[in-house]
Each structure stands twice: as C-alpha cells, then as structure tokens.
XYZ file of C-alpha atoms in Angstrom:
713
model
C -46.933 12.489 -12.620
C -49.836 10.750 -10.885
C -50.501 13.853 -8.794
C -50.562 15.939 -11.960
C -53.114 13.635 -13.616
C -55.209 13.700 -10.447
C -55.251 17.496 -10.573
C -56.394 17.466 -14.201
C -59.134 14.974 -13.383
C -60.298 17.230 -10.553
C -60.482 20.129 -13.012
C -62.647 18.128 -15.412
C -64.973 17.107 -12.602
C -65.149 20.727 -11.540
C -66.168 21.703 -15.051
C -69.037 19.222 -15.028
C -70.221 20.626 -11.710
C -69.924 24.275 -12.705
C -71.672 23.669 -16.037
C -74.835 22.817 -14.094
C -74.670 25.960 -11.958
C -76.168 29.354 -12.599
C -73.459 30.912 -14.767
C -74.651 33.114 -17.601
C -74.118 31.861 -21.108
C -71.268 33.298 -23.172
C -72.437 35.657 -25.881
C -71.636 34.207 -29.316
C -69.462 36.362 -31.521
C -69.488 36.602 -35.294
C -65.988 37.672 -36.335
C -66.638 37.474 -40.047
C -67.505 41.163 -40.516
C -66.199 44.187 -38.684
C -67.856 47.550 -39.073
C -66.195 50.907 -38.768
C -66.553 54.491 -39.892
C -64.222 56.728 -41.826
C -64.451 60.289 -43.027
C -64.549 60.834 -46.754
C -61.905 63.211 -48.004
C -64.506 65.189 -49.971
C -67.590 64.971 -47.770
C -68.469 64.348 -44.143
C -70.206 61.019 -44.799
C -69.995 57.832 -42.811
C -69.150 54.778 -44.858
C -69.167 51.077 -44.049
C -65.796 49.336 -44.123
C -66.160 45.590 -44.654
C -63.122 43.588 -43.651
C -62.350 40.146 -44.961
C -61.854 37.075 -42.821
C -58.073 37.463 -42.744
C -58.288 40.983 -41.343
C -60.904 40.101 -38.751
C -59.195 36.866 -37.654
C -55.491 37.568 -37.714
C -54.942 41.329 -37.629
C -55.074 43.656 -34.658
C -55.979 47.175 -35.710
C -54.535 49.060 -32.756
C -51.574 48.723 -30.437
C -51.510 50.820 -27.284
C -48.034 49.405 -26.633
C -46.477 51.347 -29.509
C -47.586 54.817 -28.373
C -49.463 54.330 -25.048
C -52.548 55.724 -26.806
C -55.430 54.060 -28.623
C -53.774 54.748 -31.962
C -54.900 53.149 -35.179
C -52.008 51.053 -36.445
C -51.900 53.195 -39.596
C -50.887 56.156 -37.409
C -47.827 54.391 -35.970
C -44.606 55.233 -37.885
C -42.797 52.052 -36.906
C -43.378 48.388 -37.665
C -45.830 46.843 -35.226
C -46.991 43.255 -35.431
C -49.899 41.801 -33.462
C -50.474 38.080 -32.939
C -54.173 37.716 -32.148
C -55.914 35.245 -29.886
C -57.433 33.570 -32.954
C -54.013 32.829 -34.433
C -52.703 31.596 -31.082
C -55.631 29.177 -30.812
C -55.494 28.060 -34.460
C -51.821 27.122 -34.146
C -52.321 25.437 -30.750
C -49.556 27.657 -29.392
C -48.894 26.767 -25.772
C -45.638 28.726 -25.421
C -44.100 31.674 -27.253
C -41.691 29.555 -29.326
C -44.740 28.105 -31.117
C -45.390 31.557 -32.617
C -41.941 32.563 -33.876
C -42.849 31.514 -37.431
C -45.621 34.114 -37.474
C -43.353 36.941 -36.271
C -41.323 38.511 -39.067
C -37.803 39.563 -38.135
C -37.682 37.082 -35.240
C -35.333 34.077 -35.202
C -34.795 31.478 -32.486
C -31.704 31.747 -30.293
C -32.070 29.798 -27.064
C -35.057 28.735 -24.958
C -37.308 31.835 -24.823
C -34.616 34.198 -26.139
C -34.778 35.335 -29.752
C -32.978 37.519 -32.231
C -35.025 40.484 -33.455
C -33.769 42.239 -36.552
C -30.408 40.609 -35.900
C -29.973 41.540 -32.238
C -30.290 39.312 -29.186
C -33.505 40.201 -27.399
C -33.830 39.276 -23.738
C -34.542 42.127 -21.353
C -36.936 44.053 -23.593
C -39.962 41.956 -22.631
C -43.128 43.578 -21.310
C -46.459 42.540 -19.845
C -49.272 45.019 -20.494
C -46.616 47.573 -21.400
C -44.701 47.101 -18.121
C -41.327 45.485 -17.530
C -41.169 42.580 -15.116
C -40.656 39.356 -17.070
C -40.953 36.355 -14.720
C -39.461 33.980 -17.299
C -35.712 34.034 -17.187
C -32.805 32.776 -19.262
C -33.701 29.089 -19.363
C -37.503 29.113 -19.276
C -39.974 29.767 -22.081
C -42.947 32.143 -21.666
C -46.281 30.336 -21.485
C -49.397 31.600 -23.283
C -52.305 30.315 -21.208
C -53.028 33.743 -19.702
C -52.072 35.720 -22.839
C -54.611 37.348 -25.157
C -52.241 39.003 -27.640
C -48.535 39.127 -28.442
C -47.291 42.449 -29.811
C -43.886 43.281 -31.250
C -42.475 46.765 -31.780
C -39.551 46.510 -34.201
C -36.331 48.435 -33.700
C -35.080 50.552 -30.764
C -37.887 51.634 -28.425
C -35.850 53.716 -26.005
C -37.973 56.865 -26.374
C -41.000 54.962 -25.107
C -39.619 52.293 -22.781
C -36.046 53.148 -21.890
C -32.933 50.999 -21.937
C -33.215 47.799 -23.943
C -32.053 45.864 -26.977
C -31.734 47.405 -30.429
C -33.867 44.887 -32.319
C -37.208 45.571 -30.702
C -39.537 44.744 -27.849
C -42.157 42.066 -27.159
C -45.314 42.858 -25.215
C -47.675 40.244 -23.799
C -51.241 41.435 -23.299
C -52.720 39.428 -20.434
C -56.307 38.237 -20.205
C -58.536 40.487 -18.095
C -61.933 40.057 -16.431
C -64.727 40.392 -19.024
C -68.064 42.214 -19.001
C -69.880 39.201 -20.478
C -69.887 35.772 -18.854
C -67.346 33.486 -20.532
C -66.661 29.955 -19.301
C -64.430 27.484 -21.121
C -63.048 24.072 -20.240
C -60.439 22.328 -22.387
C -58.882 18.895 -22.440
C -55.874 18.102 -24.654
C -54.160 14.831 -25.510
C -51.055 14.230 -27.600
C -48.249 11.877 -28.425
C -45.165 11.657 -26.213
C -47.408 11.527 -23.154
C -48.879 14.993 -23.571
C -51.939 15.522 -21.378
C -53.361 18.844 -20.239
C -56.531 20.358 -18.883
C -57.658 23.879 -18.210
C -60.674 25.820 -17.037
C -61.334 29.546 -17.423
C -64.240 31.536 -16.076
C -64.679 35.280 -16.436
C -67.582 37.675 -16.116
C -69.531 40.134 -13.983
C -69.889 39.827 -10.227
C -72.810 42.232 -9.844
C -75.817 43.216 -11.943
C -74.355 46.346 -13.559
C -71.016 44.612 -14.333
C -69.082 47.262 -12.432
C -67.186 44.426 -10.736
C -65.761 41.551 -12.760
C -63.600 38.502 -12.112
C -61.367 36.035 -13.913
C -60.218 32.567 -12.770
C -57.998 30.339 -14.876
C -56.193 27.083 -14.084
C -53.939 25.166 -16.478
C -52.056 21.927 -15.886
C -50.019 19.796 -18.289
C -47.524 16.966 -18.420
C -45.481 15.624 -21.337
C -42.487 13.491 -22.277
C -40.088 14.018 -25.180
C -38.273 12.292 -28.000
C -35.058 13.330 -26.154
C -33.650 11.023 -23.495
C -34.427 11.864 -19.859
C -36.857 14.678 -20.531
C -40.230 15.280 -18.935
C -42.026 18.559 -18.291
C -44.916 19.495 -15.995
C -46.652 22.880 -15.922
C -49.126 24.407 -13.504
C -50.544 27.915 -14.008
C -53.011 29.747 -11.788
C -54.343 33.057 -13.130
C -56.677 35.337 -11.141
C -58.062 38.786 -11.860
C -60.551 41.264 -10.440
C -61.691 44.546 -12.008
C -63.727 47.214 -10.228
C -65.245 50.330 -11.775
C -65.460 52.196 -8.491
C -66.695 55.309 -10.306
C -67.782 56.256 -13.811
C -64.256 57.497 -14.442
C -62.033 54.989 -12.629
C -61.227 51.305 -13.002
C -58.971 49.283 -10.722
C -57.702 45.910 -11.996
C -55.839 43.487 -9.734
C -54.134 40.361 -11.108
C -52.177 37.459 -9.645
C -50.458 34.705 -11.625
C -48.503 31.704 -10.399
C -46.249 29.596 -12.639
C -44.780 26.247 -11.650
C -42.678 24.410 -14.227
C -40.659 21.279 -13.603
C -38.548 20.110 -16.508
C -34.991 19.879 -17.779
C -32.514 22.431 -18.984
C -31.761 21.088 -22.442
C -28.644 21.683 -24.450
C -28.246 20.471 -27.985
C -26.720 17.558 -29.842
C -23.067 17.756 -31.029
C -22.601 18.604 -34.707
C -19.810 18.671 -37.265
C -18.675 21.780 -39.124
C -21.392 21.273 -41.749
C -24.167 21.120 -39.179
C -24.694 17.344 -39.296
C -25.631 15.697 -36.012
C -22.890 13.420 -34.671
C -25.400 11.063 -33.075
C -29.109 10.352 -32.890
C -31.041 13.478 -31.935
C -32.660 11.645 -29.016
C -29.240 11.808 -27.347
C -29.009 14.020 -24.273
C -26.161 14.866 -21.902
C -28.602 14.973 -18.947
C -29.019 12.208 -16.406
C -32.544 10.994 -15.425
C -32.527 12.974 -12.167
C -31.474 16.267 -13.754
C -34.101 18.949 -13.432
C -35.017 22.568 -13.806
C -37.563 23.761 -11.260
C -39.073 27.148 -12.027
C -41.595 28.895 -9.780
C -42.834 32.439 -10.020
C -45.478 34.649 -8.413
C -46.595 37.840 -10.145
C -48.811 40.577 -8.750
C -50.071 43.457 -10.870
C -52.335 46.402 -10.031
C -53.550 48.879 -12.657
C -55.576 52.056 -12.173
C -57.152 53.851 -15.121
C -58.758 57.226 -14.465
C -60.429 59.822 -16.670
C -60.272 63.345 -15.275
C -62.462 64.800 -18.028
C -63.166 64.321 -21.716
C -59.589 65.234 -22.732
C -57.297 64.112 -19.881
C -56.773 60.576 -18.539
C -54.151 58.648 -16.597
C -52.851 55.103 -16.387
C -50.805 53.779 -13.443
C -49.446 50.268 -12.841
C -47.486 48.450 -10.150
C -46.023 45.051 -11.040
C -44.055 42.757 -8.719
C -42.575 39.325 -9.359
C -40.627 36.806 -7.309
C -39.020 33.956 -9.243
C -36.861 31.037 -8.166
C -35.044 28.842 -10.654
C -33.164 25.731 -9.488
C -31.135 23.997 -12.203
C -29.269 20.715 -11.785
C -27.960 19.267 -15.011
C -25.016 17.743 -16.888
C -23.470 19.900 -19.591
C -21.263 18.676 -22.433
C -17.743 20.139 -22.241
C -15.436 18.510 -24.824
C -15.618 15.943 -27.602
C -13.360 12.895 -27.253
C -11.927 10.550 -29.909
C -10.861 7.557 -27.806
C -9.408 5.371 -30.588
C -7.905 8.165 -32.703
C -9.883 7.147 -35.781
C -11.004 10.713 -36.503
C -14.522 10.067 -35.214
C -15.726 11.483 -31.903
C -17.262 8.776 -29.737
C -17.942 10.432 -26.379
C -17.980 13.722 -24.494
C -16.674 14.968 -21.180
C -19.273 16.595 -18.919
C -19.684 19.110 -16.148
C -22.397 18.903 -13.498
C -23.933 22.255 -12.617
C -26.050 23.030 -9.566
C -27.427 26.553 -9.836
C -29.985 28.501 -7.849
C -31.169 31.860 -9.140
C -33.628 34.083 -7.312
C -35.063 36.977 -9.280
C -37.124 39.761 -7.809
C -38.444 42.863 -9.454
C -40.820 45.727 -8.985
C -42.024 48.200 -11.588
C -44.012 51.377 -11.131
C -45.257 53.235 -14.191
C -47.632 56.157 -14.556
C -48.497 58.446 -17.439
C -51.018 61.054 -18.548
C -52.710 61.242 -21.947
C -54.027 64.636 -23.054
C -56.237 64.778 -26.143
C -55.787 68.375 -27.295
C -57.502 68.227 -30.649
C -54.777 68.014 -33.276
C -52.248 66.996 -30.604
C -52.296 63.933 -28.379
C -49.652 64.361 -25.696
C -48.323 61.617 -23.426
C -46.114 62.416 -20.419
C -45.011 59.948 -17.792
C -42.375 58.368 -15.597
C -41.469 54.852 -14.532
C -39.204 53.026 -12.113
C -37.705 49.584 -12.672
C -35.889 47.501 -10.060
C -34.522 44.018 -10.725
C -32.256 41.812 -8.624
C -30.581 38.506 -9.437
C -29.106 36.404 -6.633
C -27.120 33.473 -8.019
C -25.261 30.611 -6.366
C -23.503 28.221 -8.752
C -21.649 24.984 -7.903
C -20.079 22.662 -10.430
C -18.102 19.434 -10.685
C -16.007 19.280 -13.835
C -14.880 16.065 -15.538
C -13.810 12.640 -14.383
C -11.370 14.091 -11.828
C -14.406 15.353 -9.927
C -16.443 12.181 -10.393
C -18.398 13.150 -13.527
C -18.177 10.336 -16.055
C -17.861 10.780 -19.788
C -20.876 9.897 -21.915
C -20.907 7.842 -25.090
C -22.414 9.478 -28.162
C -23.699 6.201 -29.601
C -24.500 4.087 -26.549
C -25.046 6.425 -23.581
C -25.260 4.867 -20.130
C -27.069 7.078 -17.622
C -25.873 5.767 -14.254
C -23.921 8.594 -12.604
C -23.838 8.867 -8.817
C -24.275 12.591 -8.211
C -23.711 12.174 -4.465
C -20.101 11.168 -5.198
C -19.288 14.320 -7.167
C -16.682 16.758 -5.856
C -18.553 20.008 -6.495
C -16.991 23.390 -5.777
C -18.423 26.885 -5.619
C -18.054 28.734 -8.918
C -20.204 31.837 -8.398
C -21.999 33.499 -5.516
C -23.128 36.932 -6.601
C -25.886 39.481 -6.365
C -26.766 42.031 -9.044
C -29.213 44.877 -8.439
C -30.411 47.268 -11.120
C -32.346 50.506 -10.657
C -33.708 52.509 -13.584
C -35.747 55.717 -13.518
C -37.115 57.265 -16.688
C -39.180 60.291 -17.662
C -40.603 60.835 -21.132
C -42.865 62.957 -23.272
C -44.499 62.233 -26.612
C -46.663 64.168 -29.044
C -48.827 62.777 -31.845
C -49.698 65.652 -34.116
C -52.396 65.395 -36.774
C -50.661 68.015 -38.923
C -53.094 67.695 -41.856
C -55.961 65.429 -42.783
C -53.412 63.015 -44.241
C -50.176 63.656 -42.317
C -49.610 62.441 -38.758
C -46.328 63.215 -36.975
C -44.986 61.421 -33.893
C -42.178 62.856 -31.759
C -40.925 61.568 -28.417
C -37.966 61.883 -26.066
C -36.936 60.124 -22.878
C -34.278 60.581 -20.200
C -33.063 57.553 -18.237
C -30.929 57.196 -15.134
C -29.689 53.704 -14.352
C -27.576 52.325 -11.539
C -26.291 48.794 -11.004
C -24.510 47.181 -8.066
C -22.521 43.966 -8.491
C -21.676 42.106 -5.284
C -19.334 39.124 -5.474
C -19.721 37.166 -2.246
C -16.580 35.158 -3.057
C -14.257 38.093 -3.566
C -15.242 41.507 -2.252
C -12.504 43.009 -4.393
C -14.677 42.350 -7.428
C -17.609 44.347 -6.052
C -18.461 47.291 -8.240
C -21.141 49.876 -8.864
C -22.067 51.676 -12.037
C -24.436 54.481 -12.907
C -25.057 56.595 -15.954
C -27.507 58.881 -17.694
C -28.804 58.547 -21.232
C -31.487 59.820 -23.537
C -33.461 58.385 -26.449
C -35.589 59.968 -29.170
C -38.148 58.920 -31.766
C -39.371 60.958 -34.726
C -41.663 59.621 -37.400
C -44.573 60.334 -39.693
C -47.384 58.500 -41.432
C -49.185 59.697 -44.540
C -52.535 58.607 -45.980
C -51.690 58.783 -49.645
C -55.146 57.358 -50.308
C -57.419 54.699 -48.839
C -55.132 51.954 -50.149
C -51.568 53.240 -49.641
C -50.256 54.537 -46.297
C -46.471 55.062 -46.182
C -44.525 55.800 -43.003
C -40.979 56.589 -41.934
C -39.179 56.961 -38.618
C -35.896 57.512 -36.837
C -35.576 55.947 -33.387
C -32.784 55.437 -30.883
C -32.146 53.326 -27.823
C -29.437 52.516 -25.321
C -28.298 49.545 -23.261
C -26.173 50.147 -20.137
C -23.044 48.057 -19.762
C -23.289 45.730 -16.795
C -21.458 46.584 -13.601
C -19.441 43.357 -13.888
C -18.280 44.363 -17.390
C -17.013 47.638 -15.984
C -14.464 45.624 -13.993
C -12.685 44.846 -17.284
C -11.928 48.506 -17.915
C -8.154 48.784 -17.762
C -7.933 52.548 -17.459
C -10.597 52.867 -14.770
C -12.912 54.878 -17.019
C -16.499 53.644 -17.267
C -17.609 52.190 -20.565
C -20.301 54.198 -22.331
C -23.694 52.497 -22.799
C -24.377 50.751 -26.075
C -26.247 53.144 -28.342
C -28.500 52.143 -31.226
C -30.284 54.081 -33.926
C -32.681 52.917 -36.618
C -33.911 54.409 -39.860
C -37.056 52.741 -41.168
C -39.232 53.295 -44.217
C -42.387 51.288 -44.768
C -45.812 51.208 -46.308
C -49.107 49.716 -45.187
C -51.440 48.919 -48.050
C -54.998 47.691 -48.427
C -55.269 46.431 -51.968
C -57.803 44.733 -54.231
C -60.785 46.196 -52.404
C -59.231 45.287 -49.043
C -58.647 41.678 -50.029
C -54.883 42.050 -49.510
C -53.323 43.844 -46.560
C -49.570 44.288 -47.024
C -47.029 45.804 -44.634
C -43.515 46.175 -46.046
C -40.570 47.816 -44.292
C -36.889 48.473 -44.956
C -34.675 49.248 -41.967
C -31.066 50.054 -41.085
C -29.835 49.747 -37.478
C -26.424 50.785 -36.148
C -25.333 49.867 -32.634
C -22.055 51.165 -31.245
C -20.016 50.821 -28.031
C -20.112 47.023 -27.980
C -17.414 45.824 -25.574
C -14.556 44.041 -27.314
C -11.016 42.910 -26.459
C -8.019 43.318 -28.751
C -5.208 40.783 -29.294
C -3.436 42.013 -26.146
C -6.559 41.602 -24.008
C -7.245 45.315 -23.731
C -10.976 45.872 -23.452
C -12.795 48.843 -24.922
C -16.305 49.809 -25.928
C -15.704 50.611 -29.591
C -17.380 47.730 -31.337
C -20.003 48.441 -33.983
C -22.817 46.239 -35.239
C -24.866 47.006 -38.316
C -28.117 45.258 -39.195
C -30.209 46.001 -42.238
C -33.028 44.156 -43.835
C -36.449 43.927 -45.346
C -39.690 42.574 -43.900
C -43.054 41.989 -45.472
C -46.232 40.782 -43.769
C -49.262 39.912 -45.843
C -52.839 39.059 -44.869
C -55.123 38.076 -47.700
C -58.546 36.695 -48.526
C -57.812 34.338 -51.407
C -61.536 33.534 -51.525
C -64.350 34.394 -49.073
C -63.578 31.093 -47.308
C -59.810 30.907 -47.796
C -57.471 33.219 -45.857
C -53.702 33.355 -45.535
C -51.027 35.026 -43.420
C -47.553 35.138 -44.985
C -44.347 36.837 -43.872
C -40.863 37.082 -45.332
C -37.713 38.440 -43.678
C -34.277 39.276 -45.048
C -31.630 40.116 -42.427
C -27.990 41.061 -42.954
C -25.788 41.633 -39.891
C -22.153 42.766 -39.806
C -19.827 43.435 -36.860
C -16.930 45.909 -37.131
C -14.110 46.774 -34.714
C -14.911 43.685 -32.657
C -12.258 41.050 -31.997
C -12.651 37.674 -33.664
C -13.686 35.929 -30.474
C -16.815 34.774 -28.712
C -18.236 38.313 -28.780
C -18.430 38.648 -32.545
C -19.508 35.045 -33.040
C -22.341 35.479 -30.589
C -23.458 38.640 -32.380
C -23.477 37.011 -35.804
C -24.778 33.590 -34.744
C -28.281 32.359 -35.495
C -29.093 35.165 -37.917
C -30.567 33.614 -41.069
C -30.530 35.764 -44.179
C -33.935 34.449 -45.239
C -37.056 33.383 -43.331
C -40.572 32.600 -44.498
C -43.671 31.881 -42.422
C -47.040 30.790 -43.819
C -50.393 30.061 -42.214
C -53.470 29.513 -44.370
C -56.987 28.421 -43.413
C -59.987 27.225 -45.422
C -63.486 27.117 -43.937
C -66.408 24.778 -44.597
C -69.398 26.729 -43.209
C -71.916 23.972 -43.997
C -70.254 21.686 -41.456
C -68.866 24.422 -39.143
C -65.325 23.253 -39.795
C -62.012 24.540 -41.067
C -58.669 23.127 -42.112
C -55.395 25.044 -41.841
C -51.885 24.524 -43.145
C -48.631 26.117 -41.988
C -45.072 26.204 -43.275
C -41.831 27.666 -41.975
C -38.520 28.102 -43.755
C -35.366 29.268 -41.951
C -32.168 29.717 -43.959
C -28.609 28.744 -43.193
C -27.045 30.139 -40.012
C -23.872 29.794 -37.953
C -23.513 28.598 -34.381
C -22.390 30.620 -31.350
C -18.955 29.087 -30.973
C -16.880 29.819 -27.872
C -13.542 29.092 -29.536
C -11.366 31.108 -31.862
C -12.057 28.687 -34.685
C -14.511 29.515 -37.410
C -18.160 28.985 -36.428
C -19.996 25.911 -37.647
C -22.833 25.901 -40.140
C -26.416 25.355 -39.014
C -28.365 23.892 -41.893
C -31.580 25.452 -43.252
C -34.894 23.748 -42.665
C -38.499 23.731 -43.823
C -41.270 22.225 -41.701
C -45.025 21.982 -42.152
C -48.027 21.964 -39.813
C -51.639 20.916 -40.200
C -54.745 21.871 -38.229
C -58.406 20.905 -38.309
C -61.285 22.439 -36.338
C -64.980 21.760 -36.071
C -67.711 23.231 -33.891
C -70.714 21.332 -32.554
C -73.023 23.598 -30.561
C -70.937 24.689 -27.541
C -68.108 22.259 -28.305
C -64.985 22.867 -30.398
C -62.792 19.974 -31.483
C -59.316 20.623 -32.854
C -56.494 18.473 -34.226
C -52.995 19.906 -34.722
C -50.028 18.122 -36.250
C -46.759 20.001 -35.875
C -43.760 19.043 -38.019
C -46.061 17.034 -40.240
C -43.309 15.059 -42.006
C -41.293 14.404 -38.819
C -38.217 16.270 -40.044
C -34.968 16.256 -38.070
C -33.644 19.814 -37.902
C -31.725 22.296 -35.776
C -33.515 25.331 -34.388
C -30.277 27.119 -33.523
C -26.626 26.523 -32.792
C -24.761 26.954 -29.533
C -21.237 25.624 -30.044
C -19.382 22.570 -31.326
C -19.798 20.593 -28.098
C -23.201 21.660 -26.819
C -24.123 21.427 -30.452
C -27.314 22.462 -32.142
C -30.596 22.906 -30.336
C -32.900 20.308 -31.830
C -36.325 21.223 -33.177
C -39.413 19.300 -32.130
C -40.139 16.091 -33.993
C -43.713 15.376 -35.040
C -46.170 16.323 -32.301
C -49.892 15.520 -32.485
C -52.440 17.322 -30.304
C -56.161 16.608 -30.013
C -58.153 19.227 -28.159
C -61.774 19.426 -27.002
C -63.100 22.673 -25.538
C -66.547 23.408 -24.146
C -68.123 26.832 -23.658
C -70.757 26.972 -20.940
C-alpha cells in the first residue's frame, strides 16, 4: 500500500508542476442551454429549441452505437439509454456497478455481470462499438477512461452478431480533444479509500490536426468485509491525427492493474436473512485476485465525398487473471441444534489468460431519403484456464466458524489437485447491411439483416477425448419504425432477433451426436418518446416481449436437448424532468416478468429465473444554488424481491427487497470543484443478489463517504 500512496503523491506533485507550465486553459462550457434547429411542418423556418437542465445534463441525444450512424435518438426504433459524463461525475461512479440504478431494465447478478430485461448479459459488451471486453467474469469494469455508457435493449444480432437476448452495453472511451483540457483530482473516503488522478488532453500543433490524451488513475481502499483490500492502477493514452481533410486516425492504449479479492457472499436462510454478520468472509488474509490487462485500439475514419464515408477499427486485448481464494462449500451444524455454526471450504487456485482481436469496418452512404450501412467484422477470443483446488479438511482446508472465524490456514500444507486445464478458442465472422429510410416527413423506417459464421474449438489438456469443435451459421434481422406524431409525441415499434451459439463443451453432452442449434431470441417492442409541458418532461416508455428458444436442458433421465424456452416481458419508463429551472430529476421504473418452459427443474432453470426482480425504481434529483455555484443531489434505489441461483434441486431461497439512498453536494470555486458523496446514506444492510444457500447473498456496500477535489488548469 505504501508504494500505491507514493505513486499518488507523485501524481499530485506532477500536477503542481504542470499547472505552472505553458498548457492552454480549458474553455469553460455552459451546459444550461442547448441550441438546435428543426424544420417546421408548415414552413421552412428555423426555430430555437431550448432544452431544460435535465435534458442538457443527463440526456444524450444521439447514439451511433444503435445504428452506426449519427442518428437522432428519436429516429431509433428500439430503446436506447445513454448515461452521460455529467451523471457519472455527479454520482461519483468509479465502476459500472455504481450506475446500475440509473439503467432501467438492468439488475445486478454477479461482479460486473448483470441481467438485462431478464437475461444474463456477459459477452455482449462493447467499447466504441467493438467487441473486446478486457474485464472478465470476476472483475468489474472501471469508468476512469469512459465518457458515456450506452445500452441498447433487446436482441442486437442484426447489428452486432451473436450475443445475449436482453441487450448490449457500449462504453464510449475518452478521446483526445481539440481544446486543451487538464484536470487533477484527489479523493478521500472512509474504509481507507484514497485515490488520485490526472488527465491532460488537447492539441499538439497549432491547427489542432494532431491531438493527445494522457490519463493516470490510482486508488486503494479497504472494506467492511474481513480480509478485503483493493488497489487499482489505470494508464490511458490516446493520439489522434487528421492526416488529411477527410481522414482521422486515432490510436489508444489502456492498461488496467487491479489487485483485490474474489468475494462471495454471506450464507442466508430460506427467507434471505443473513446467518452471520455481513463482515464475515470465507477468504483468508492472503487470498487475492490479480487482474492485469493491456488494450490497444486503432480507428480510421475516412470521408470519400459528401455522401460516402467509412469507419474501420482494430482492437486487441491481453488479460491475465490469477485468483487464489477460499470458497464456501457446505453449511455444518456441529451440535445438531438446528443452527448452522460453520462451513466447509474449498481452496481454488485459478489462472485465466484471455486474448482477443477484433476487426470491424463499415461504409455509410447518405443517399438522400436512404442512409445505408454495409460492413463486416471478425471476432477472435481465446480463454486458457488452469484450475487447481483442495477440497475440505481431508485436503488440509479447515472449516470456518460463522460467528467467530479464525483466519490461520496454512495454504502450503494443502493437497491441491488439478481440476481443469483447458483452452477455448472462438472465431466469428459477420456481414451485415442496414437501411434507414425517411419514408415521409414523419415516418422513418429501419431495416437490417446480418449473417454470422462462428466456430469454436475446445481443447481439454487433461483428457484429449473431450476435445471438440463446433461451427454453425446463423442470421439475424431487425425491422422497426419511428413516427413523429407531433413535436411532443414520437412513437416507435420494432421486431429484432439475435442468436447465441452453444459452446463447444456443451456439444459434448449431445447424446445422439447431433449438434445443438444456437439459442435464438426475438423481441417485439412498442414505445413512445415524449417531450411534454413545453419540453419540461421527457418521457420514454416501452413495452417488450422476448422469447428465447433452444436453451439446453436435461430431463429426469439425464438426456440433454436444446428445447428449453424462456419468455421475458415487461415495461420500462425513463423520465427526465425540470421540476423548476433549478431542480432537475431523472427517474426510471422497470417491471420484469420471466418464465422458463420445457427446462428441467435444476440449476439451469434456477439460474435463468434468479435475480430477476419484478419491480425496480431508480431516482436521481439535483437542485442548484447559482448564487454560490453549488448544487445538492439526492438518489434512491428500490429493488424488489428476488430468488437466489441455487445449485441444488431444492426450491431457491428468497432475496429480500431493499431501498437505499445517496446524497451528493458540489461547489465550484474558480477552477476548483469540491464534491461530497455519501452512498447508502442510512447504512442499510442488504443483499445485491443471491448465489446459493452456501455462498449466500452478495452483500451490498455499507455506507461509503467520498470527498473529492478537482482542479482544472
């Protein structure tokens, strides 16, 4: 930890030095009023559209991710949600889990994995519209180098190929800027939280045709859980070069280094009550999770003429994850009094190496009433895993008391054996075409189709007999329309499909030797975007129905088939409003109902249904005091009752609902901004999600207090 603090101190000293150098001053921005033009339906007159504070602070008006074109969000016939930089900063969001409350249709599952519209969402994660997620199963995406978070709800196969049915998340990374921007931040908090960062971005030459970005972030923190400490180091570099009037090349490199612990939950009873204090942890003091990743990305944008342009990207990542931790295995009642008093444990030593490369290129043709996109992409991902474990007291792993844990295990004495040594390699090639047709002045139609070929090799280094390969071909479509009923009401509807290939290892379970078909999903969605009360209230409401078939399931005799069906339907509403000129609010509500048919009553169905609350509410509201350049904000989150992801044939356990509150205060003094955030204001004990009876419920953060000072120079 001392080395980490030294690094932060060096950053602060560097800031003081740089602030006296010849950097240009950042141009102040006034985000209170946005201006735009629109064509009157009766006359060709330009009018001024004045947006309230809520729309200018917390709403993004366009999402290239949804269509690969600079489409106004009102022209996208599918629910798109944009988390802006302002909201990220207001909520002091350091990692993606801090923002789940502001993302309708999203519920927490495990670490950085979420449920979207009822479906587990893991592989459908993008950076600047490209696959290649460096954060894996047990790490949480960090937000230091992120400018926006965008979600596209429902299957997105026609645009981005194979992926989950619930939707996709896209992280828009920070790029070199045309104006000089320099910021240094220092943050302090309870539980030993201490971080520092410095960011500098701007032109290299006089005409700004070459630009740079440098960002460094470092943090350390403890936890209310036993034996938990986390350190983060992020280095983010970028360089953009307009080497002609029509071409821009952007090169980026990011390094992540995270040292922490892989945390499981706290055991619970069938009603979701914790069986011990939530500070309890099955980990020993020396347990750790070491995550390191290097990401390189190169993007070339080129304009051939005034109607044809191209966009090409190469992204490569190399990630290593080393996990050494103690996992709870079974609850024990030593004195037979009906009360569990300790658990058995398993020690796991895992090394995972992930590598991936993505190449994507597409053309955009603006043909008047038609905007056509055509492109192709290639995705390669490999996972090399070696997994040793020592299970129970017979292999030297002591039991752990639930009420008086003694952390004194001698790991060197464990009898660990090899459990897995395997390599998985996935190749995916896709081609697609899309047309946005302005059919009338009010009606916009979107149609797209995509063909995907995917191939996966599974190599078991323990038993070559288990080696297998799998390949298949699939297609996805999207058809939708938006309609400007008037300036206030803009309905939309869409039908979209997607597919998820079965893994090569799953194909080994096929008893008849026939390959399982990919999972196939289709969504019907109807929604409306509205701008009411003279644009004081912006409301997006959507109703959806998703069917996913070909889920692998085993019958009572152990025969495996891909016949399972999952149905998810629900309602989402996102509201931005200006309650007064100084008081803004962002509110979302989600109703989700998931059912699984033709799936055996085992871990498969429980995992599908687990951690899907029927009701969720997220609130963030901010009031400004212009006379003193300050603001105060208040947040609330409600998540309804859920079930855990049990691994037994018994009925799943209940995960209790919770409501937590946050508070934020900001003030600006010349080039300084001071900010105080209190998360979980009333220090509530609650469960974010459930795993199973033994590993228990994943515990939500207790009260965390952060004080931040940032300086623009």
